[in-house]
C-alpha cells in the first residue's frame, strides 16, 4: 500500500479551508484564546526557523481548539521599512509590488504547510 502524502495533505487542507476550521467566530459560550505569532517580513524568504516557530503556534492553536476554546490565530505581515525597500531595490521593482508578491508566495507556503491561521483576520 502506498502513502501519497501530497494528495492526502492537499485534501485535508482544502477541507479545513472550506469548513473554515481555523476561523474564529463570535461565540460567547466558549472561552476565548488569542494565539498570535511574530509576523514575518515579506522582504525575505520563509526558512526552517519560520517553520519551527509557526509550527509551535499551530500546535497551540489546535490544542486549545481541542480543549473547547474559541481560538483566534491571525497572520499578518511586517512589511514596512527598510527591509521591504531594500528587497524592492534588489528586485528592481516598486516596493508595493515586491511586498505583495512575497506575501502571496508566503501565504501559499503557509497553506501548503497546513498551518492553522484565521486568514479572514489577516493584517
MMTF fields as JSON, N, C-alpha, C and O atoms, coordinates in Angstrom:
{
  "mmtfVersion": "1.0.0",
  "mmtfProducer": "UNKNOWN",
  "numBonds": 491,
  "numAtoms": 492,
  "numGroups": 123,
  "numChains": 1,
  "numModels": 1,
  "chainsPerModel": [1],
  "groupsPerChain": [123],
  "chainIdList": ["A"],
  "bondAtomList": [4, 2, 8, 6, 12, 10, 16, 14, 20, 18, 24, 22, 28, 26, 32, 30, 36, 34, 40, 38, 44, 42, 48, 46, 52, 50, 56, 54, 60, 58, 64, 62, 68, 66, 72, 70, 76, 74, 80, 78, 84, 82, 88, 86, 92, 90, 96, 94, 100, 98, 104, 102, 108, 106, 112, 110, 116, 114, 120, 118, 124, 122, 128, 126, 132, 130, 136, 134, 140, 138, 144, 142, 148, 146, 152, 150, 156, 154, 160, 158, 164, 162, 168, 166, 172, 170, 176, 174, 180, 178, 184, 182, 188, 186, 192, 190, 196, 194, 200, 198, 204, 202, 208, 206, 212, 210, 216, 214, 220, 218, 224, 222, 228, 226, 232, 230, 236, 234, 240, 238, 244, 242, 248, 246, 252, 250, 256, 254, 260, 258, 264, 262, 268, 266, 272, 270, 276, 274, 280, 278, 284, 282, 288, 286, 292, 290, 296, 294, 300, 298, 304, 302, 308, 306, 312, 310, 316, 314, 320, 318, 324, 322, 328, 326, 332, 330, 336, 334, 340, 338, 344, 342, 348, 346, 352, 350, 356, 354, 360, 358, 364, 362, 368, 366, 372, 370, 376, 374, 380, 378, 384, 382, 388, 386, 392, 390, 396, 394, 400, 398, 404, 402, 408, 406, 412, 410, 416, 414, 420, 418, 424, 422, 428, 426, 432, 430, 436, 434, 440, 438, 444, 442, 448, 446, 452, 450, 456, 454, 460, 458, 464, 462, 468, 466, 472, 470, 476, 474, 480, 478, 484, 482, 488, 486],
  "bondOrderList": [1, 1, 1, 1, 1, 1, 1, 1, 1, 1, 1, 1, 1, 1, 1, 1, 1, 1, 1, 1, 1, 1, 1, 1, 1, 1, 1, 1, 1, 1, 1, 1, 1, 1, 1, 1, 1, 1, 1, 1, 1, 1, 1, 1, 1, 1, 1, 1, 1, 1, 1, 1, 1, 1, 1, 1, 1, 1, 1, 1, 1, 1, 1, 1, 1, 1, 1, 1, 1, 1, 1, 1, 1, 1, 1, 1, 1, 1, 1, 1, 1, 1, 1, 1, 1, 1, 1, 1, 1, 1, 1, 1, 1, 1, 1, 1, 1, 1, 1, 1, 1, 1, 1, 1, 1, 1, 1, 1, 1, 1, 1, 1, 1, 1, 1, 1, 1, 1, 1, 1, 1, 1],
  "groupList": [{"groupName": "UNK", "atomNameList": ["N", "CA", "C", "O"], "elementList": ["N", "C", "C", "O"], "formalChargeList": [0, 0, 0, 0], "bondAtomList": [1, 0, 2, 1, 3, 2], "bondOrderList": [1, 1, 2], "singleLetterCode": "X", "chemCompType": "L-PEPTIDE LINKING"}],
  "groupTypeList": [0, 0, 0, 0, 0, 0, 0, 0, 0, 0, 0, 0, 0, 0, 0, 0, 0, 0, 0, 0, 0, 0, 0, 0, 0, 0, 0, 0, 0, 0, 0, 0, 0, 0, 0, 0, 0, 0, 0, 0, 0, 0, 0, 0, 0, 0, 0, 0, 0, 0, 0, 0, 0, 0, 0, 0, 0, 0, 0, 0, 0, 0, 0, 0, 0, 0, 0, 0, 0, 0, 0, 0, 0, 0, 0, 0, 0, 0, 0, 0, 0, 0, 0, 0, 0, 0, 0, 0, 0, 0, 0, 0, 0, 0, 0, 0, 0, 0, 0, 0, 0, 0, 0, 0, 0, 0, 0, 0, 0, 0, 0, 0, 0, 0, 0, 0, 0, 0, 0, 0, 0, 0, 0],
  "groupIdList": [1, 2, 3, 4, 5, 6, 7, 8, 9, 10, 11, 12, 13, 14, 15, 16, 17, 18, 19, 20, 21, 22, 23, 24, 25, 26, 27, 28, 29, 30, 31, 32, 33, 34, 35, 36, 37, 38, 39, 40, 41, 42, 43, 44, 45, 46, 47, 48, 49, 50, 51, 52, 53, 54, 55, 56, 57, 58, 59, 60, 61, 62, 63, 64, 65, 66, 67, 68, 69, 70, 71, 72, 73, 74, 75, 76, 77, 78, 79, 80, 81, 82, 83, 84, 85, 86, 87, 88, 89, 90, 91, 92, 93, 94, 95, 96, 97, 98, 99, 100, 101, 102, 103, 104, 105, 106, 107, 108, 109, 110, 111, 112, 113, 114, 115, 116, 117, 118, 119, 120, 121, 122, 123],
  "secStructList": [7, 7, 7, 7, 2, 2, 2, 2, 2, 2, 2, 2, 2, 2, 2, 2, 2, 2, 2, 6, 6, 6, 7, 7, 7, 7, 7, 6, 6, 1, 7, 3, 3, 3, 7, 7, 7, 7, 7, 5, 7, 6, 6, 1, 7, 7, 7, 2, 2, 2, 2, 2, 2, 2, 2, 2, 2, 2, 2, 2, 2, 2, 2, 2, 2, 2, 6, 6, 7, 3, 3, 3, 7, 5, 7, 7, 5, 7, 7, 7, 1, 2, 2, 2, 2, 2, 2, 2, 2, 2, 2, 6, 1, 7, 2, 2, 2, 2, 2, 2, 2, 2, 2, 2, 2, 2, 2, 2, 2, 2, 2, 2, 2, 6, 7, 7, 7, 5, 4, 4, 4, 7, 7],
  "xCoordList": [0.843, 0.0, 0.89, 1.817, 0.613, 1.412, 0.718, -0.499, 1.502, 1.015, 1.337, 2.487, 0.345, 0.529, 0.268, -0.837, 1.311, 1.15, 0.714, -0.04, 1.166, 0.783, -0.715, -1.355, -1.267, -2.708, -3.528, -4.533, -3.086, -3.81, -3.772, -4.798, -2.58, -2.462, -3.264, -3.931, -3.214, -3.965, -5.465, -6.186, -5.93, -7.359, -7.805, -8.827, -7.034, -7.424, -7.261, -8.093, -6.22, -6.031, -7.181, -7.639, -7.641, -8.786, -10.034, -10.815, -10.211, -11.373, -11.342, -12.368, -10.168, -10.044, -10.399, -11.064, -9.947, -10.237, -11.726, -12.34, -12.305, -13.729, -14.606, -15.57, -14.269, -15.049, -14.67, -15.279, -13.656, -13.177, -12.854, -13.231, -12.158, -11.838, -11.069, -11.301, -10.164, -9.322, -9.809, -9.07, -11.038, -11.58, -12.339, -13.254, -11.944, -12.625, -13.995, -14.177, -14.946, -16.299, -16.796, -16.272, -17.788, -18.382, -19.189, -20.232, -18.711, -19.391, -19.128, -18.155, -19.987, -19.754, -19.858, -19.498, -20.344, -20.468, -19.13, -18.998, -18.147, -16.839, -15.781, -15.837, -14.814, -13.742, -12.876, -12.696, -12.347, -11.539, -10.057, -9.591, -9.328, -7.872, -7.272, -7.614, -6.377, -5.718, -4.307, -3.512, -3.998, -2.715, -2.058, -2.388, -1.135, -0.51, 0.991, 1.63, 1.531, 2.98, 3.541, 2.802, 4.852, 5.501, 5.244, 5.411, 4.845, 4.558, 5.865, 6.785, 5.944, 7.176, 7.353, 6.39, 8.594, 8.925, 8.752, 9.418, 7.889, 7.765, 8.884, 8.807, 9.912, 11.08, 12.083, 13.057, 11.856, 12.751, 12.038, 10.988, 12.606, 12.053, 11.72, 12.388, 10.695, 10.451, 11.572, 12.045, 11.991, 13.065, 12.731, 11.664, 13.618, 13.356, 13.08, 12.316, 13.678, 13.384, 11.929, 11.286, 11.41, 9.989, 9.146, 8.186, 9.503, 8.743, 8.652, 7.586, 9.767, 9.772, 8.842, 7.995, 8.991, 8.187, 6.702, 5.882, 6.347, 4.936, 4.298, 3.079, 5.111, 4.591, 4.18, 3.16, 4.966, 4.592, 3.266, 2.404, 3.108, 1.855, 0.692, -0.374, 0.902, -0.132, -0.508, -1.688, 0.482, 0.205, -0.621, -1.554, -0.285, -1.035, -2.466, -3.412, -2.63, -3.977, -4.812, -5.937, -4.271, -5.017, -5.317, -6.418, -4.35, -4.53, -5.65, -6.522, -5.622, -6.641, -8.013, -9.023, -8.063, -9.34, -9.904, -11.107, -9.036, -9.488, -9.981, -10.793, -9.497, -9.957, -11.255, -11.786, -11.768, -13.036, -12.929, -13.946, -11.719, -11.555, -11.925, -11.775, -12.406, -12.619, -11.307, -11.05, -10.485, -9.117, -9.053, -9.544, -8.448, -8.134, -6.631, -5.856, -6.221, -4.809, -4.634, -4.659, -4.456, -4.346, -2.927, -1.977, -2.815, -1.498, -1.435, -2.442, -0.258, -0.036, 1.38, 2.149, 1.703, 2.983, 3.635, 2.995, 4.89, 5.67, 6.346, 7.513, 5.585, 6.007, 6.444, 6.508, 6.741, 7.12, 8.596, 9.189, 9.175, 10.516, 11.595, 11.343, 12.798, 13.99, 14.114, 14.514, 13.792, 13.915, 13.071, 13.533, 11.852, 10.986, 11.556, 11.521, 12.075, 12.66, 13.899, 14.079, 14.749, 15.966, 15.639, 16.294, 14.631, 14.215, 13.733, 14.075, 12.94, 12.422, 13.562, 13.538, 14.544, 15.704, 16.439, 16.806, 16.655, 17.333, 16.556, 17.15, 15.211, 14.368, 14.15, 13.719, 14.451, 14.262, 12.806, 12.433, 11.97, 10.544, 10.102, 10.838, 8.898, 8.315, 8.127, 7.757, 8.377, 8.224, 6.856, 6.765, 5.809, 4.465, 4.366, 3.825, 4.884, 4.829, 5.669, 5.273, 6.828, 7.714, 7.06, 7.064, 6.496, 5.861, 4.642, 4.479, 3.792, 2.594, 2.957, 2.302, 3.986, 4.431, 4.937, 4.61, 5.735, 6.264, 5.16, 5.193, 4.181, 3.073, 2.306, 1.985, 2.012, 1.293, 2.088, 1.524, 3.392, 4.254, 4.242, 4.113, 4.377, 4.417, 3.069, 3.021, 1.974, 0.654, 0.503, -0.013, 0.95, 0.892, 1.711, 1.269, 2.91, 3.762, 3.117, 3.133, 2.553, 1.881, 0.706, 0.513, -0.068, -1.207, -0.725, -1.337, 0.343, 0.904, 1.386, 1.332, 1.857, 2.27, 1.066, 1.211, -0.112, -1.301, -1.405, -2.11, -0.705, -0.71, -2.104, -2.762, -2.555, -3.901, -3.991, -3.896, -4.172, -4.357, -5.754, -6.342, -6.273, -7.541, -7.226, -6.946, -7.278, -6.898, -7.911, -7.618, -9.089, -10.062, -9.641, -10.193, -8.671, -8.199, -6.777, -6.054, -6.386, -5.017, -4.725, -5.536, -3.56, -3.128, -1.961, -1.46],
  "yCoordList": [-1.178, 0.0, 1.244, 1.344, 2.184, 3.407, 4.521, 4.516, 5.44, 6.58, 7.832, 8.27, 8.403, 9.622, 10.822, 11.362, 11.231, 12.3, 13.614, 14.367, 13.903, 15.165, 15.214, 16.241, 14.13, 14.086, 14.151, 14.859, 13.406, 13.374, 14.748, 15.247, 15.359, 16.674, 17.718, 18.546, 17.696, 18.665, 18.512, 19.504, 17.272, 17.04, 17.63, 18.312, 17.363, 17.869, 19.374, 20.039, 19.927, 21.376, 22.084, 23.135, 21.519, 22.09, 22.022, 22.972, 20.908, 20.734, 21.73, 22.322, 21.92, 22.878, 24.285, 25.036, 24.637, 25.963, 26.099, 27.112, 25.092, 25.117, 25.21, 25.975, 24.432, 24.407, 25.528, 25.672, 26.319, 27.434, 26.962, 27.596, 25.853, 25.224, 26.157, 26.146, 26.959, 27.8, 29.243, 30.12, 29.498, 30.851, 31.044, 30.285, 32.069, 32.373, 32.957, 33.664, 32.655, 33.177, 33.761, 33.447, 34.593, 35.171, 34.081, 33.66, 33.633, 32.584, 32.811, 32.287, 33.59, 33.907, 32.703, 32.802, 31.57, 30.398, 29.68, 28.836, 30.009, 29.343, 30.329, 31.512, 29.853, 30.755, 31.158, 30.389, 32.379, 32.909, 32.63, 32.579, 32.449, 32.314, 33.004, 32.688, 33.947, 34.698, 34.148, 34.194, 33.637, 32.99, 33.666, 33.378, 34.556, 35.318, 35.092, 34.984, 35.024, 34.875, 36.184, 37.043, 36.322, 37.46, 37.369, 36.31, 38.466, 38.458, 38.47, 39.221, 37.645, 37.586, 38.81, 39.492, 39.065, 40.12, 39.566, 38.591, 40.145, 39.642, 40.137, 40.013, 40.693, 41.105, 39.962, 40.056, 38.89, 37.74, 36.497, 36.576, 35.365, 34.07, 33.286, 33.44, 32.452, 31.541, 30.512, 30.051, 30.156, 29.175, 28.265, 28.393, 27.368, 26.377, 27.016, 26.464, 28.146, 28.839, 29.275, 29.171, 29.768, 30.11, 28.859, 28.882, 27.785, 26.534, 26.103, 25.71, 26.179, 25.797, 26.693, 26.197, 28.002, 28.932, 28.836, 28.833, 28.758, 28.744, 27.375, 27.274, 26.332, 25.016, 25.028, 24.441, 25.691, 25.793, 26.537, 26.12, 27.632, 28.396, 27.523, 27.527, 26.777, 25.889, 24.82, 24.518, 24.26, 23.224, 23.769, 23.112, 24.96, 25.559, 25.852, 25.62, 26.361, 26.622, 25.357, 25.363, 24.267, 23.01, 22.458, 21.967, 22.538, 22.041, 22.797, 22.186, 24.132, 24.932, 24.713, 24.721, 24.517, 24.217, 22.896, 22.782, 21.901, 20.607, 20.723, 19.912, 21.724, 21.961, 22.771, 23.042, 23.157, 23.87, 25.381, 26.074, 25.898, 27.346, 27.849, 27.14, 29.072, 29.784, 30.514, 31.573, 29.953, 30.43, 31.404, 31.115, 32.551, 33.495, 33.451, 33.85, 32.965, 32.896, 33.567, 32.902, 34.9, 35.618, 35.542, 35.163, 35.907, 36.048, 37.445, 38.0, 37.991, 39.323, 39.44, 38.479, 40.615, 40.831, 42.103, 43.151, 42.009, 43.164, 43.708, 43.424, 44.495, 44.811, 46.255, 46.714, 46.973, 48.367, 48.558, 47.769, 49.592, 49.984, 49.545, 49.124, 49.657, 49.447, 48.056, 47.96, 46.963, 45.649, 45.531, 44.983, 46.035, 45.974, 46.831, 46.438, 47.991, 48.868, 48.233, 48.274, 47.648, 47.013, 45.823, 45.613, 45.049, 43.923, 44.421, 43.852, 45.481, 46.055, 46.57, 46.393, 47.198, 47.68, 46.501, 46.539, 45.447, 44.247, 43.613, 43.13, 43.617, 43.025, 43.969, 43.543, 45.257, 46.238, 46.568, 46.883, 46.496, 46.795, 47.741, 47.987, 48.256, 49.126, 48.307, 47.135, 48.913, 48.161, 47.502, 46.389, 48.168, 47.576, 46.273, 45.285, 46.268, 45.052, 43.936, 42.771, 44.311, 43.324, 42.698, 41.477, 43.539, 43.063, 42.198, 41.118, 42.666, 41.894, 40.538, 39.537, 40.504, 39.238, 38.272, 37.085, 38.788, 37.945, 37.459, 36.316, 38.315, 37.91, 36.757, 35.782, 36.851, 35.77, 34.468, 33.393, 34.572, 33.382, 32.769, 31.553, 33.609, 33.106, 32.521, 31.51, 33.155, 32.614, 31.219, 30.305, 31.07, 29.756, 28.747, 27.617, 29.151, 28.246, 27.871, 26.702, 28.847, 28.548, 27.601, 26.657, 27.856, 26.969, 25.581, 24.588, 25.496, 24.205, 23.413, 22.183, 24.147, 23.505, 23.027, 22.192, 23.557, 23.212, 24.011, 23.61, 25.148, 25.966, 26.523, 26.999, 26.463, 26.88, 28.33, 28.656, 29.206, 30.627, 31.048, 30.446, 32.086, 32.666, 33.716, 34.874, 33.297, 34.186, 35.307, 36.268, 35.206, 36.298, 37.492, 38.583, 37.297, 38.372, 38.792, 39.32, 38.563, 38.884, 40.38, 41.229, 40.676, 42.075, 42.398, 43.522],
  "zCoordList": [0.0, 0.0, 0.0, 0.804, -0.891, -0.941, -0.161, 0.023, 0.274, 1.042, 0.241, 0.21, -0.396, -1.187, -0.286, -0.25, 0.445, 1.431, 0.802, 1.418, -0.404, -1.031, -1.316, -1.09, -1.802, -2.086, -0.797, -0.723, 0.212, 1.487, 2.158, 2.618, 2.211, 2.837, 2.083, 2.703, 0.764, -0.042, 0.202, 0.308, 0.29, 0.52, 1.855, 1.931, 2.904, 4.222, 4.314, 4.93, 3.725, 3.758, 3.044, 3.493, 1.947, 1.234, 2.111, 2.168, 2.783, 3.658, 4.813, 5.147, 5.428, 6.528, 6.059, 6.772, 4.849, 4.312, 3.996, 4.331, 3.36, 3.012, 4.254, 4.286, 5.272, 6.515, 7.491, 8.55, 7.119, 7.959, 9.378, 10.364, 9.452, 10.737, 11.664, 12.873, 11.126, 11.973, 12.054, 12.501, 11.628, 11.656, 12.969, 13.289, 13.721, 14.985, 14.678, 13.687, 15.534, 15.345, 16.659, 17.728, 16.573, 17.776, 18.472, 17.973, 19.612, 20.365, 21.849, 22.39, 22.515, 23.926, 24.86, 26.033, 24.358, 25.223, 25.41, 26.296, 24.585, 24.669, 25.158, 24.822, 25.95, 26.378, 25.179, 24.235, 25.242, 24.157, 24.407, 25.545, 23.284, 23.369, 22.161, 21.022, 22.411, 21.343, 21.182, 22.121, 20.017, 19.76, 18.564, 17.414, 18.847, 17.763, 17.761, 18.808, 16.561, 16.377, 15.845, 15.364, 15.939, 15.307, 13.799, 13.195, 13.216, 11.789, 10.985, 11.307, 9.95, 9.162, 8.27, 7.92, 7.916, 6.965, 5.556, 5.208, 4.738, 3.371, 2.464, 1.242, 3.069, 2.292, 2.191, 1.443, 2.931, 2.912, 2.432, 1.795, 2.735, 2.354, 3.618, 4.641, 3.551, 4.671, 4.714, 3.675, 5.919, 6.083, 7.263, 7.863, 7.59, 8.639, 10.003, 10.796, 10.279, 11.534, 11.6, 12.645, 10.466, 10.414, 10.643, 11.413, 9.982, 10.107, 11.565, 12.038, 12.267, 13.682, 14.49, 15.233, 14.353, 15.152, 14.845, 15.763, 13.585, 13.23, 13.47, 13.61, 13.517, 13.896, 15.363, 15.724, 16.213, 17.623, 17.781, 18.554, 17.05, 17.105, 16.648, 17.262, 15.57, 15.041, 16.07, 16.254, 16.729, 17.738, 18.895, 19.356, 19.365, 20.46, 20.01, 20.763, 18.781, 18.25, 18.268, 18.766, 17.728, 17.657, 19.054, 19.304, 19.953, 21.311, 22.023, 22.641, 21.934, 22.605, 21.969, 22.672, 20.647, 19.995, 20.516, 20.754, 20.692, 21.208, 22.647, 23.092, 23.373, 24.739, 24.775, 25.852, 23.605, 23.541, 23.445, 23.458, 23.35, 23.254, 21.863, 20.867, 21.816, 20.57, 20.29, 20.862, 19.419, 19.213, 18.043, 16.951, 18.283, 17.219, 16.997, 17.866, 15.829, 15.477, 14.113, 13.077, 14.126, 12.863, 12.285, 12.97, 11.028, 10.401, 9.82, 9.382, 9.824, 9.266, 8.754, 8.763, 8.315, 7.645, 8.165, 8.241, 8.517, 8.943, 7.686, 7.416, 6.928, 5.564, 5.352, 4.211, 6.414, 6.261, 6.574, 7.308, 6.022, 6.394, 5.444, 4.315, 5.938, 5.134, 4.522, 3.362, 5.237, 4.589, 3.321, 2.32, 3.355, 2.168, 1.046, -0.12, 1.395, 0.38, -0.242, -1.459, 0.593, 0.068, -0.831, -1.852, -0.451, -1.294, -2.651, -3.687, -2.638, -3.879, -4.761, -5.979, -4.151, -4.912, -5.531, -6.705, -4.736, -5.256, -6.406, -7.369, -6.302, -7.343, -8.519, -9.591, -8.318, -9.375, -9.642, -10.772, -8.588, -8.737, -7.615, -6.659, -7.756, -6.737, -5.447, -5.517, -4.268, -3.009, -2.846, -2.329, -3.276, -3.136, -3.921, -3.423, -5.139, -5.962, -5.356, -5.353, -4.848, -4.23, -3.005, -2.849, -2.13, -0.894, -1.218, -0.65, -2.124, -2.478, -3.065, -2.775, -3.88, -4.475, -3.408, -3.428, -2.481, -1.405, -0.475, -0.019, -0.189, 0.675, 0.036, 0.715, -1.238, -1.923, -1.876, -1.671, -2.065, -2.021, -0.621, -0.475, 0.408, 1.777, 2.197, 2.897, 1.772, 2.089, 1.481, 2.124, 0.257, -0.401, 0.399, 0.61, 0.848, 1.613, 2.95, 3.335, 3.658, 4.929, 4.714, 5.48, 3.679, 3.398, 3.03, 3.426, 2.292, 1.896, 3.117, 3.139, 4.128, 5.381, 6.198, 7.09, 5.893, 6.667, 7.95, 8.876, 8.015, 9.213, 9.46, 8.534, 10.717, 11.079, 11.483, 12.667, 10.509, 10.772, 10.328, 9.429, 10.97, 10.557, 9.486, 9.797, 8.241, 7.135, 6.922, 6.209, 7.522, 7.393, 8.248, 8.099, 9.141, 10.029, 9.674, 10.518, 8.453, 8.007, 8.158, 7.786, 8.705, 8.897, 7.998, 8.017]
}
